[in-house]
Coordinates of C-alpha atoms in Angstrom, one line a residue:
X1 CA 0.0 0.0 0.0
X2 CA 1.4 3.2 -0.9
X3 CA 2.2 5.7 2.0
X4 CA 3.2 9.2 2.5
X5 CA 4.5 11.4 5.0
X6 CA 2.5 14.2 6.5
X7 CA 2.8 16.3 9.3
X8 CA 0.2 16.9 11.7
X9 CA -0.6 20.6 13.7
X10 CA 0.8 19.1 17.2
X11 CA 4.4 20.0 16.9
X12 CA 7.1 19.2 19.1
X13 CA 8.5 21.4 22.2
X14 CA 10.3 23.2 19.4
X15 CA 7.8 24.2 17.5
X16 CA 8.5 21.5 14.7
X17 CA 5.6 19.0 13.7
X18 CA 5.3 15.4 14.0
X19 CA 5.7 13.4 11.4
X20 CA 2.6 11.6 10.5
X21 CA 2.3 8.1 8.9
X22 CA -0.6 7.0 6.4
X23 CA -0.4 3.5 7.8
X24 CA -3.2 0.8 8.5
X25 CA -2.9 -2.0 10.9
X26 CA -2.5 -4.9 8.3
X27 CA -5.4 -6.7 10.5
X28 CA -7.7 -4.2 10.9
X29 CA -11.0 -5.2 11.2
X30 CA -12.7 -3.5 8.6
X31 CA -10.3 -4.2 5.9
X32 CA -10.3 -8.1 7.1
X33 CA -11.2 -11.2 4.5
X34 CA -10.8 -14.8 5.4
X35 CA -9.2 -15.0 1.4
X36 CA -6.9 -11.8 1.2
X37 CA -3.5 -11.7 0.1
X38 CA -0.6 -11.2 2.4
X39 CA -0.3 -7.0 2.6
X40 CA 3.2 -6.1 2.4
X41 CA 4.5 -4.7 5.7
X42 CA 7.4 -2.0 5.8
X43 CA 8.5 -1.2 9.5
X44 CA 10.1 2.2 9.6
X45 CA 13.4 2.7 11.5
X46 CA 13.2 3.5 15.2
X47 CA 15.5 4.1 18.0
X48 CA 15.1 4.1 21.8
X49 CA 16.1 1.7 24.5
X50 CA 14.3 -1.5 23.4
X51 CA 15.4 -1.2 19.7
X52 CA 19.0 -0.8 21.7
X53 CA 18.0 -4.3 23.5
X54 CA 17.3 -6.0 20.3
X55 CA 20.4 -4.7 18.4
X56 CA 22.6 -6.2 21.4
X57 CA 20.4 -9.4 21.7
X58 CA 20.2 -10.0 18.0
X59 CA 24.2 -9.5 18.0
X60 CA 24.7 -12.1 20.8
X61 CA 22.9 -14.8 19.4
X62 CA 23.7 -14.7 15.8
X63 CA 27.2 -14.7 17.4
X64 CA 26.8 -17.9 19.4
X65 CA 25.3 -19.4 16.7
X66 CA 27.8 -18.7 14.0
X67 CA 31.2 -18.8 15.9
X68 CA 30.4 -21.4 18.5
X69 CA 31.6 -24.3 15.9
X70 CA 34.4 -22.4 15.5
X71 CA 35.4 -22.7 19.2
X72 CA 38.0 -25.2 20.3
X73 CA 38.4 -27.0 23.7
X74 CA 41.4 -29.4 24.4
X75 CA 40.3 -33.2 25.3
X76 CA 43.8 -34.6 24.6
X77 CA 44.4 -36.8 21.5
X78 CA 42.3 -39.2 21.3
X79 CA 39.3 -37.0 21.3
X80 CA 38.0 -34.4 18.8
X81 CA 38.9 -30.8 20.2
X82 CA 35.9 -28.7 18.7
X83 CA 33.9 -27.0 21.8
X84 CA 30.8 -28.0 20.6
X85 CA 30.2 -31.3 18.1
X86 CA 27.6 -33.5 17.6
X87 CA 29.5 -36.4 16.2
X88 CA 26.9 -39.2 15.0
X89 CA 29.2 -41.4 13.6
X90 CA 30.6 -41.7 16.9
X91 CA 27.2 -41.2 18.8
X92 CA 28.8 -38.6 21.1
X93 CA 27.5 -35.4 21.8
X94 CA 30.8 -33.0 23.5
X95 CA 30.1 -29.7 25.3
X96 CA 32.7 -28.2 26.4
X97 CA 34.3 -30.8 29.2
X98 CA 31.2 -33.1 28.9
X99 CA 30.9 -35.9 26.6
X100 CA 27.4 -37.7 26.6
X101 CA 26.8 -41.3 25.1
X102 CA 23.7 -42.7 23.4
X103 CA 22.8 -44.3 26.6
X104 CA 23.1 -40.6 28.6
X105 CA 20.6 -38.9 26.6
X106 CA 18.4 -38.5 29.2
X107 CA 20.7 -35.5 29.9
X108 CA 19.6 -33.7 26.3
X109 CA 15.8 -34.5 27.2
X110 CA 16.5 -32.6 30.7
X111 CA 17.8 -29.7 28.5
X112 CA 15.7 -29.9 26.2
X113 CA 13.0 -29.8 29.7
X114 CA 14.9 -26.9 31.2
X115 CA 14.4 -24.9 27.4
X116 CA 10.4 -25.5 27.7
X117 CA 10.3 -24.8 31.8
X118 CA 12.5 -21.7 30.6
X119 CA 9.8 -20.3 28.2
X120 CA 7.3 -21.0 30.9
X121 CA 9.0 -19.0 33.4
X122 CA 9.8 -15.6 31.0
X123 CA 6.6 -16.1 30.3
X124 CA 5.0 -15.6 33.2
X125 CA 7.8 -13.1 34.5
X126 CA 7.6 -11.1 31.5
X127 CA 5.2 -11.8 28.6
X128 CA 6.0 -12.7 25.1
X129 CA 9.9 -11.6 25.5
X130 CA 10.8 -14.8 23.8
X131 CA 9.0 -13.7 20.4
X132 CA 10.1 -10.1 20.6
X133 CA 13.7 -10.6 21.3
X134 CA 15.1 -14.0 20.9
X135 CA 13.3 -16.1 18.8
X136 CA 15.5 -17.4 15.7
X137 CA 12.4 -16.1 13.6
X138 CA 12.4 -12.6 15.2
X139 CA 16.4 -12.5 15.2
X140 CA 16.8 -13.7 11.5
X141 CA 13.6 -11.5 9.8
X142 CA 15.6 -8.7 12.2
X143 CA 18.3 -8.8 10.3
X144 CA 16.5 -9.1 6.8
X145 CA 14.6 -6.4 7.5
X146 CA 18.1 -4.5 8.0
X147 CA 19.5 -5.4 5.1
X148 CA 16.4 -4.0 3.3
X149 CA 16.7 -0.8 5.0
X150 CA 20.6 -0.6 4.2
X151 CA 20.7 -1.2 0.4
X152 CA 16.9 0.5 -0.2
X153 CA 16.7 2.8 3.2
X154 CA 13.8 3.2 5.6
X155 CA 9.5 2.8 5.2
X156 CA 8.5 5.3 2.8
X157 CA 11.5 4.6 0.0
X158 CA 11.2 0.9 0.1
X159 CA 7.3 1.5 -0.3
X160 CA 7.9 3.9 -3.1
X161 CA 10.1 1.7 -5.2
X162 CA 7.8 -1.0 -4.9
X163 CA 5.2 0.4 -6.4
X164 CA 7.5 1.9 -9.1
X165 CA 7.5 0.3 -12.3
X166 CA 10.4 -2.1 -12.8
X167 CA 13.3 -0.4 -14.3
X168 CA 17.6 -1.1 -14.1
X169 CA 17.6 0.6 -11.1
X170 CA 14.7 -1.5 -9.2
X171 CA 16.3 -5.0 -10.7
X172 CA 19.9 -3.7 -8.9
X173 CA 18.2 -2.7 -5.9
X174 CA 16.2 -6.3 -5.2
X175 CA 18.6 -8.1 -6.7
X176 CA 20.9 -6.9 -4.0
X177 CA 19.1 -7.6 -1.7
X178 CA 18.0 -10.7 -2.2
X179 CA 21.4 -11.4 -3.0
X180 CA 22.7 -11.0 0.3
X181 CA 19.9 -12.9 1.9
X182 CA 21.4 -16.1 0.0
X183 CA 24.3 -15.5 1.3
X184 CA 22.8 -15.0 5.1
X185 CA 20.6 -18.2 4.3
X186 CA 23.7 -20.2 2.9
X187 CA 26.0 -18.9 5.9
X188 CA 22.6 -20.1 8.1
X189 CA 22.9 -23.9 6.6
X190 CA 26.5 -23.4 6.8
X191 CA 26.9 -22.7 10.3
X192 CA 24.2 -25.8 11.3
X193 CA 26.5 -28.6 9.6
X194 CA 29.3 -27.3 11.3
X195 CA 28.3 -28.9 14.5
X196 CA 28.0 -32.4 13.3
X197 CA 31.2 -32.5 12.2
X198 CA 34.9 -30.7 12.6
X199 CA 34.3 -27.5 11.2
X200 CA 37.3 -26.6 9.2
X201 CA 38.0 -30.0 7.7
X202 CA 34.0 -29.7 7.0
X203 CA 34.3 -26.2 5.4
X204 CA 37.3 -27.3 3.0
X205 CA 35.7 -30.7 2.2
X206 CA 32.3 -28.7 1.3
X207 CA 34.2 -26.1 -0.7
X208 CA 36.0 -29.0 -2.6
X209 CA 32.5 -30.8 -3.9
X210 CA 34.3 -33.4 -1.1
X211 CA 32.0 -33.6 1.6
X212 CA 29.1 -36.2 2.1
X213 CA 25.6 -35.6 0.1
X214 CA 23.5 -35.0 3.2
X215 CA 26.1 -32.0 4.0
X216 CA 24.7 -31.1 0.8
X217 CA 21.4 -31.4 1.3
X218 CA 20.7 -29.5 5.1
X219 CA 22.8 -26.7 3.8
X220 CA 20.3 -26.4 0.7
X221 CA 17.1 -27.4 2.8
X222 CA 18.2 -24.6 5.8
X223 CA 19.2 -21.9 3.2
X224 CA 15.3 -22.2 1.1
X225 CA 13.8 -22.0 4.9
X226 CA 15.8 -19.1 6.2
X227 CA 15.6 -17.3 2.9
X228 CA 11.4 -18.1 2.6
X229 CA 10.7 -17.5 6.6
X230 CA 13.3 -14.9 7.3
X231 CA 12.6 -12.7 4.4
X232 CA 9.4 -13.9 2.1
X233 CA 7.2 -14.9 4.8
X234 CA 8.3 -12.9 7.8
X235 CA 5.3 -12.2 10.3
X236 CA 3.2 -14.8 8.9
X237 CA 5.1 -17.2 10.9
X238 CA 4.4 -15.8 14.0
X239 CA 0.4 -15.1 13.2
X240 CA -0.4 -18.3 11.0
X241 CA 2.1 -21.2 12.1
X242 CA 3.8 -20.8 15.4
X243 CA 1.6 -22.8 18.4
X244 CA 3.7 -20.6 21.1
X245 CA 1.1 -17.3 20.7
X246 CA -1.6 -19.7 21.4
X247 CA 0.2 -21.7 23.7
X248 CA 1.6 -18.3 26.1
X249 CA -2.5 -17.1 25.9
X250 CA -3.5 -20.0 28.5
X251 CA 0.0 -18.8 30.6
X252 CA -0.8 -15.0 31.4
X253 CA -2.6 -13.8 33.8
X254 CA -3.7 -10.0 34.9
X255 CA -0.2 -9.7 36.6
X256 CA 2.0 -10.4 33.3
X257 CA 3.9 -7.5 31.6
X258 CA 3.1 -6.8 28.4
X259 CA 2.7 -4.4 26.2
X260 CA -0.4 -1.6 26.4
X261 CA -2.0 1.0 24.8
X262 CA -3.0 3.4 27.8
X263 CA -6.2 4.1 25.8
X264 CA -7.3 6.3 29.4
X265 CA -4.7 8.8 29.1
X266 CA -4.9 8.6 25.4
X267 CA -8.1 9.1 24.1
X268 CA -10.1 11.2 22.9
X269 CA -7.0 11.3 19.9
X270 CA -6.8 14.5 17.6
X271 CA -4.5 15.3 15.1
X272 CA -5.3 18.9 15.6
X273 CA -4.1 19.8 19.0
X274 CA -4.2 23.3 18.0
X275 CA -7.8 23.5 16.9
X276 CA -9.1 21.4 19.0
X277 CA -7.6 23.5 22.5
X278 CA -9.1 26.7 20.6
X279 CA -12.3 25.1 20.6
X280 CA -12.0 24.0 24.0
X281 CA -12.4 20.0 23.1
X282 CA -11.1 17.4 25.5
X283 CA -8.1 15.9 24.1
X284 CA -6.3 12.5 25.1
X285 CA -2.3 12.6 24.3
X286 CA -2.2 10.2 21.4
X287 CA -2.0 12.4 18.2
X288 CA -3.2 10.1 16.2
X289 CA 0.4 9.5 14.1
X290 CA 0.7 6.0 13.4
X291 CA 4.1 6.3 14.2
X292 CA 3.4 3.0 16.7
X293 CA 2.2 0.9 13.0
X294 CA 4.5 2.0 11.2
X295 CA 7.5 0.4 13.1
X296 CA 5.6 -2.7 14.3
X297 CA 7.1 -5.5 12.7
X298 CA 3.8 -7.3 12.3
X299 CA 1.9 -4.6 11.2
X300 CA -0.7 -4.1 13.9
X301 CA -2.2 -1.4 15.5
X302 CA -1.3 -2.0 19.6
X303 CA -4.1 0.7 20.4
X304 CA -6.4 -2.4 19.3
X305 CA -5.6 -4.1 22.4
X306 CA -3.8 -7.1 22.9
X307 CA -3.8 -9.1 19.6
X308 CA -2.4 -12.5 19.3
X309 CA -0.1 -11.2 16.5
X310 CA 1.7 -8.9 19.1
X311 CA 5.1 -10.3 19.7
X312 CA 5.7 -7.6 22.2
X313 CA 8.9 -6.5 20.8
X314 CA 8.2 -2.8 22.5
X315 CA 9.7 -0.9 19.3
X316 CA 6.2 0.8 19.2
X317 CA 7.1 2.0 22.6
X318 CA 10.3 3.6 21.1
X319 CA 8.3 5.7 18.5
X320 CA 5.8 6.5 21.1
X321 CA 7.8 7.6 23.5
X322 CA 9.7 9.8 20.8
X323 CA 6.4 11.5 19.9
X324 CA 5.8 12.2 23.4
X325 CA 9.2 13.8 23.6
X326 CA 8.5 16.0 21.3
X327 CA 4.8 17.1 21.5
X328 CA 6.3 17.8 25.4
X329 CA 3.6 15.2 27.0
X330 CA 5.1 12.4 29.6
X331 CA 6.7 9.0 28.2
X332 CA 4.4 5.9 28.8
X333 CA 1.5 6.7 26.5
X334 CA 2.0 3.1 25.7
X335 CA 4.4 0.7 27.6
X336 CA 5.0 -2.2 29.4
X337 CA 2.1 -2.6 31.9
X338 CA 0.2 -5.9 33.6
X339 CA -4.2 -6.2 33.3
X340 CA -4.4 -5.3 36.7
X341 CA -2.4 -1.9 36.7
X342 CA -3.8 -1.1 33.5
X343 CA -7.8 -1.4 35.1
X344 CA -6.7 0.5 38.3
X345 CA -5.4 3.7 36.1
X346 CA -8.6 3.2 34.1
X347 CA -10.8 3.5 37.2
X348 CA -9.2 6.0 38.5
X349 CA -8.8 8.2 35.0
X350 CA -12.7 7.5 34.9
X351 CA -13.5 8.8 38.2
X352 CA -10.6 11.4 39.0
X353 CA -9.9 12.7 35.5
X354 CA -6.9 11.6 32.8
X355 CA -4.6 14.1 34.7
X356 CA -4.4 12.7 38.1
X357 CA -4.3 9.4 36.6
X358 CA -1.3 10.2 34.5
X359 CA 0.7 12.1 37.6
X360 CA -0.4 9.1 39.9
X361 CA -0.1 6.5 37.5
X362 CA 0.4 2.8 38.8
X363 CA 3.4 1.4 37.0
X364 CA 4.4 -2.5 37.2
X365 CA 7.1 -3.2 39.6
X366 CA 8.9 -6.0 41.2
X367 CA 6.1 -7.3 42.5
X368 CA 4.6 -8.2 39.2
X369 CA 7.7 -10.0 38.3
X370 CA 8.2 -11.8 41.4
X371 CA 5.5 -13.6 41.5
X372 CA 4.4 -17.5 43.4
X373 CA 3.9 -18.4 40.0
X374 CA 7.3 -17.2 38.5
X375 CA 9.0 -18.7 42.2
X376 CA 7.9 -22.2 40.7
X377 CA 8.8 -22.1 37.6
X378 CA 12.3 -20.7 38.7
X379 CA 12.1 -23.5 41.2
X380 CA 11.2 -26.1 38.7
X381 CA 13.6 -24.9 36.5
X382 CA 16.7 -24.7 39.1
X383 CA 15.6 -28.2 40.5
X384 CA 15.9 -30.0 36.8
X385 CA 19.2 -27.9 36.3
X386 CA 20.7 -28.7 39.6
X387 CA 19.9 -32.6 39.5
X388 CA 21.3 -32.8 35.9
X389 CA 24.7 -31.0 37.0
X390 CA 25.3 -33.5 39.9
X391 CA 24.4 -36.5 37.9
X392 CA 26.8 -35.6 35.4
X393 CA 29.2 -34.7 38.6
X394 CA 28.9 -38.2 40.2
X395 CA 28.8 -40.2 37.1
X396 CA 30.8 -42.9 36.3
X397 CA 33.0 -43.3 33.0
X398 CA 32.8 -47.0 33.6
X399 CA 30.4 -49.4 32.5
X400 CA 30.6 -53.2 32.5
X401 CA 27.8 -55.7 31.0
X402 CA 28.0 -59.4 31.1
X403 CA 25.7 -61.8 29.2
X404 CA 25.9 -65.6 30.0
X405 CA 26.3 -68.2 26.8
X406 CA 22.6 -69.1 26.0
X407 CA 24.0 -72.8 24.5
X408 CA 25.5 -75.0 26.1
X409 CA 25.1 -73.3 29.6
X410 CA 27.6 -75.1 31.1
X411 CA 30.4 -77.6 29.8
X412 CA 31.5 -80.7 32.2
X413 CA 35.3 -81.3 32.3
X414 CA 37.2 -84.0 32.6
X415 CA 38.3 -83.5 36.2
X416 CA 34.8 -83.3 37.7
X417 CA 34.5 -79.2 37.3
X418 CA 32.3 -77.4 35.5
X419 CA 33.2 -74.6 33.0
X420 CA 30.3 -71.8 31.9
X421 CA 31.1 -69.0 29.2
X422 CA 30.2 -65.7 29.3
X423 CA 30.6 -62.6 26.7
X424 CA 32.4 -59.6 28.4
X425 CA 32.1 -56.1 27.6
X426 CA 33.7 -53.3 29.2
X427 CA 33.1 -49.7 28.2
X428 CA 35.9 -46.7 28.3
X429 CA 34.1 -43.6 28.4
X430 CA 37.6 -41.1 28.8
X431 CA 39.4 -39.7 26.2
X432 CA 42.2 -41.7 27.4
X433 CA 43.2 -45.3 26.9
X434 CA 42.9 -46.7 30.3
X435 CA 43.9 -50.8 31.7
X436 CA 41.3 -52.3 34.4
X437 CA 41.4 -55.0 36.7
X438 CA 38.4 -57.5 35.8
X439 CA 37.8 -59.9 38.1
X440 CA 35.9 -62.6 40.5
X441 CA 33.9 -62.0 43.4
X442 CA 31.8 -64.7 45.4
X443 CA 32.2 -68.3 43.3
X444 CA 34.1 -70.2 45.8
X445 CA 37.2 -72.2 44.1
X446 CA 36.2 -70.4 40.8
X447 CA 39.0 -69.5 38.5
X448 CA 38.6 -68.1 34.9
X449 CA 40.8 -67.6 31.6
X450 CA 40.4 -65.8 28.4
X451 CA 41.2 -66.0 25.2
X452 CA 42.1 -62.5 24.3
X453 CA 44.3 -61.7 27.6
X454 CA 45.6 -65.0 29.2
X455 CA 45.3 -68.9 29.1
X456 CA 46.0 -69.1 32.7
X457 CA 43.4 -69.5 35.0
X458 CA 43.1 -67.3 37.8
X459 CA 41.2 -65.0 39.5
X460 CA 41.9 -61.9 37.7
X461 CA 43.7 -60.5 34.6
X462 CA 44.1 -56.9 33.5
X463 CA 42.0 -55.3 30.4
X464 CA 43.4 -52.6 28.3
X465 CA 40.7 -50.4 26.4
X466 CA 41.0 -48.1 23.6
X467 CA 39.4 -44.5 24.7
X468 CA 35.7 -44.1 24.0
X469 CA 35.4 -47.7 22.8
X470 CA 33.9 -50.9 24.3
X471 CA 36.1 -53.7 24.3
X472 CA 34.4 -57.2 23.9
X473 CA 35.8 -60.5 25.1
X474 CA 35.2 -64.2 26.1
X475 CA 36.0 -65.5 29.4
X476 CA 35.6 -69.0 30.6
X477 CA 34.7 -69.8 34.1
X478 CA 35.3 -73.4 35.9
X479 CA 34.9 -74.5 39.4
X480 CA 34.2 -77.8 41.7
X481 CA 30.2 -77.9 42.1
X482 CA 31.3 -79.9 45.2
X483 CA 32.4 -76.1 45.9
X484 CA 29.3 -74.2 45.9
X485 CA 26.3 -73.9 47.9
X486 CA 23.9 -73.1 46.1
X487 CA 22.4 -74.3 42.2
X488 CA 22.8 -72.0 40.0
X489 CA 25.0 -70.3 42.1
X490 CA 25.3 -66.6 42.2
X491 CA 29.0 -64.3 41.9
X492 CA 29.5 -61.2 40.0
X493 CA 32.0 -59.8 38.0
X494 CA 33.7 -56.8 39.3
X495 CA 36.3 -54.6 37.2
X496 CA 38.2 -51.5 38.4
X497 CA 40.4 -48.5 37.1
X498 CA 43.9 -49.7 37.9
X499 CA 44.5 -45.9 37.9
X500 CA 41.4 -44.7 38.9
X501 CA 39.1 -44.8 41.6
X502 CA 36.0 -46.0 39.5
X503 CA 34.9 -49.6 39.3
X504 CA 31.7 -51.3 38.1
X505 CA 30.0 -54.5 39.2
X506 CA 27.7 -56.7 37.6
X507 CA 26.1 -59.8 38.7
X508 CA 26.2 -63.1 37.4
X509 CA 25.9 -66.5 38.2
X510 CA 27.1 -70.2 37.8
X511 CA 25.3 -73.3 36.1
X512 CA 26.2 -76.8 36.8
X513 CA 24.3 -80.1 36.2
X514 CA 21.4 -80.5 38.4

């Protein structure tokens, strides 16, 4: 839709005017259909403290997610030595000085818990900040958006030269653009692959045409959905196909923070202050400039009320507030406010006027945010965390497992004894190669020999074990049945770090004939 610039009669403390914005919320009701086309949203450039926030939170996480693989962390030589790797082809996941094994996943879930308890408790603390600051959709169509406004510039000359006709000078322009937004989108898939697998041997093998077809593939799936959500699609994500706006509905209450319209203080609105004070009208302080659509990245109009759309970024805060500056009326027209604060001012703008309202306005404080509510979730939250960390404290990097031969089940010998086989296996999980002493416990009389280490029977033999591998052996078992007391009779197998202080212990037991 095209849009120009006008300039209301309120003007600023200076005696400038206000810029004002022919703007529409995209949603507004009476311009709604169930089968219209996607309107075209351009949000104009705005500055103020939470357009500072996302700047610095949009840096942050695009710089975790694209230098992370790059990071290295020392596990000795036998061990890869990027910070952070999924390595399928060895099922291991390494973070830093953690290593998990398919068989410790349960620690991912608990993350994976603590990230859904996580949105639960900002939430409930503090609305939608998620979705306004750093969801991968908000932080990715962020920086499209920017890219837009650097090679074009801001609202009014992107809207103009789309409704130009195309000429050289459009075709540079978009081609540009959307040039660069491969490139993020290919730098996106780039980044991803690089944490399943060494990350500069990766980068040289991709470069070369060397690396394996999947690599291939998740780049060129990752780039077409970063390029389509991040730069075609944009806030139809967050109305049509996220769950989480529908989800976070069912999780505020009256005391969550989000962002309001203070309709009380702002209506009546007039765009012509000047007229309207000659004339003696009442007047709210909203001027009625749009400046809060035009930057809102969705394209709605917050003095609607709360609209599921809303992803509470607060940039229309920024441009409000910047009006407010300059008309020379108080910051907070619209701001961060709970249900319950925003009815009180109403009641009280209702029954002792918009001015005392305003100078004794009830703003959210710590007591909103500090809630029994947010205590639990914090609670939940630190409790998952807490148990996770000492369960990867106290765990062992020793595992042994023992299975007993299913046929024959026991072998008599030709002195009288009675020999029984078993398949060993004993599991490394260091970095380090590392010997163990396997061995009996309980079998009275028992002795056993195997293969792989020793043909001399005895009660124990050492076990060396490559580093993150399971090393697999027979042993053969044989005592005098005149020996034991009990049929089948019960032992176990114990095995212990001869460097170490870690051991593991699995039971077993002893058939002889009946």
């Amino acid at each position: 839709m095209p849009a120009t610039l006008h300039q209301t009669e309120g003007t600023s403390a200076s005696g400038a005017p206000v810029a004002q914005y022919d703007v529409a919320a995209v949603n507004n009701g009476k311009k709604a259909s169930l089968y219209k086309g996607r309107e075209p949203i351009y949000p104009r450039r705005v500055h103020g403290t939470f357009r500072t926030l996302k700047w610095w939170i949009m840096g942050i996480t695009l710089t975790i997610y694209y230098v992370t693989p790059w990071l290295r962390w020392d596990r000795g030589p036998y061990a890869p030595n990027q910070a952070v790797l999924v390595d399928l082809a060895s099922r291991r996941f390494y973070f830093g000085p953690i290593e998990i094994w398919p068989q410790e996943f349960f620690y991912v879930a608990g993350l994976l818990i603590m990230a859904g308890v996580g949105l639960f408790l900002v939430t409930s603390a503090v609305g939608r900040a998620w979705c306004g600051y750093a969801c991968p959709q908000t932080v990715w169509t962020d920086l499209f958006v920017w890219v837009e406004r650097l090679v074009i510039g801001d609202r009014n000359t992107r809207i103009k030269l789309d409704n130009s006709p195309w000429s050289a000078h459009k075709i540079r322009l978009k081609t540009t653009v959307h040039g660069i937004w491969l490139l993020i989108a290919v730098a996106t898939g780039g980044a991803w692959i690089f944490y399943f697998a060494d990350a500069p041997t990766l980068i040289g093998q991709f470069m070369r045409g060397q690396a394996a077809p999947v690599a291939y593939g998740t780049v060129a799936v990752l780039t077409f959905t970063t390029y389509t959500l991040g730069g075609l699609m944009r806030e139809q994500v967050c109305t049509y196909m996220c769950p989480w706006p529908r989800i976070q509905a069912a999780m505020m209450d009256e005391h969550s923070l989000t962002v309001t319209y203070n309709d009380w203080r702002g209506e009546p609105r007039s765009r012509h202050r000047k007229r309207g004070a000659a004339e003696g009208r009442v007047m709210g302080d909203c001027i009625d400039c749009n400046a809060c659509v035009a930057v809102c990245p969705t394209g709605i109009d917050i003095r609607d009320g709360q609209q599921l759309p809303c992803i509470t970024c607060a940039l229309c805060i920024d441009a409000c507030d910047d009006v407010m500056n300059k008309i020379g009326k108080p910051r907070g027209l619209i701001s961060y406010a709970t249900l319950g604060d925003y009815a009180a001012n109403t009641a009280r703008a209702a029954t002792d006027g918009a001015e005392i309202a305003r100078a004794q306005q009830v703003l959210p404080g710590w007591r909103e945010v500090l809630r029994p509510r947010v205590f639990v979730y914090f609670g939940l939250w630190s409790l998952i965390g807490v148990a996770m960390l000492v369960a990867v404290i106290a765990r062992d990097r020793l595992d042994l497992s023992v299975a007993h031969d299913r046929n024959p089940r026991f072998v008599q010998l030709s002195d009288g004894s009675v020999r029984n086989g078993y398949t060993v296996k004993v599991l490394n999980m260091e970095p380090t190669p590392r010997t163990f002493d396997f061995g009996l416990v309980g079998l009275p009389g028992g002795l056993m020999w195997s293969p792989d280490f020793t043909h001399d029977a005895a009660r124990r033999f050492a076990v060396p074990v490559e580093p993150d591998s399971v090393r697999e052996f027979r042993v053969f078992v044989a005592a005098d049945p005149a020996d034991l007391s009990e049929t089948p009779q019960p032992f176990s197998f114990r095995t212990f770090d001869m460097n170490g202080r870690e051991s593991s212990e699995t039971a077993a037991v002893f058939e002889v004939p009946q």
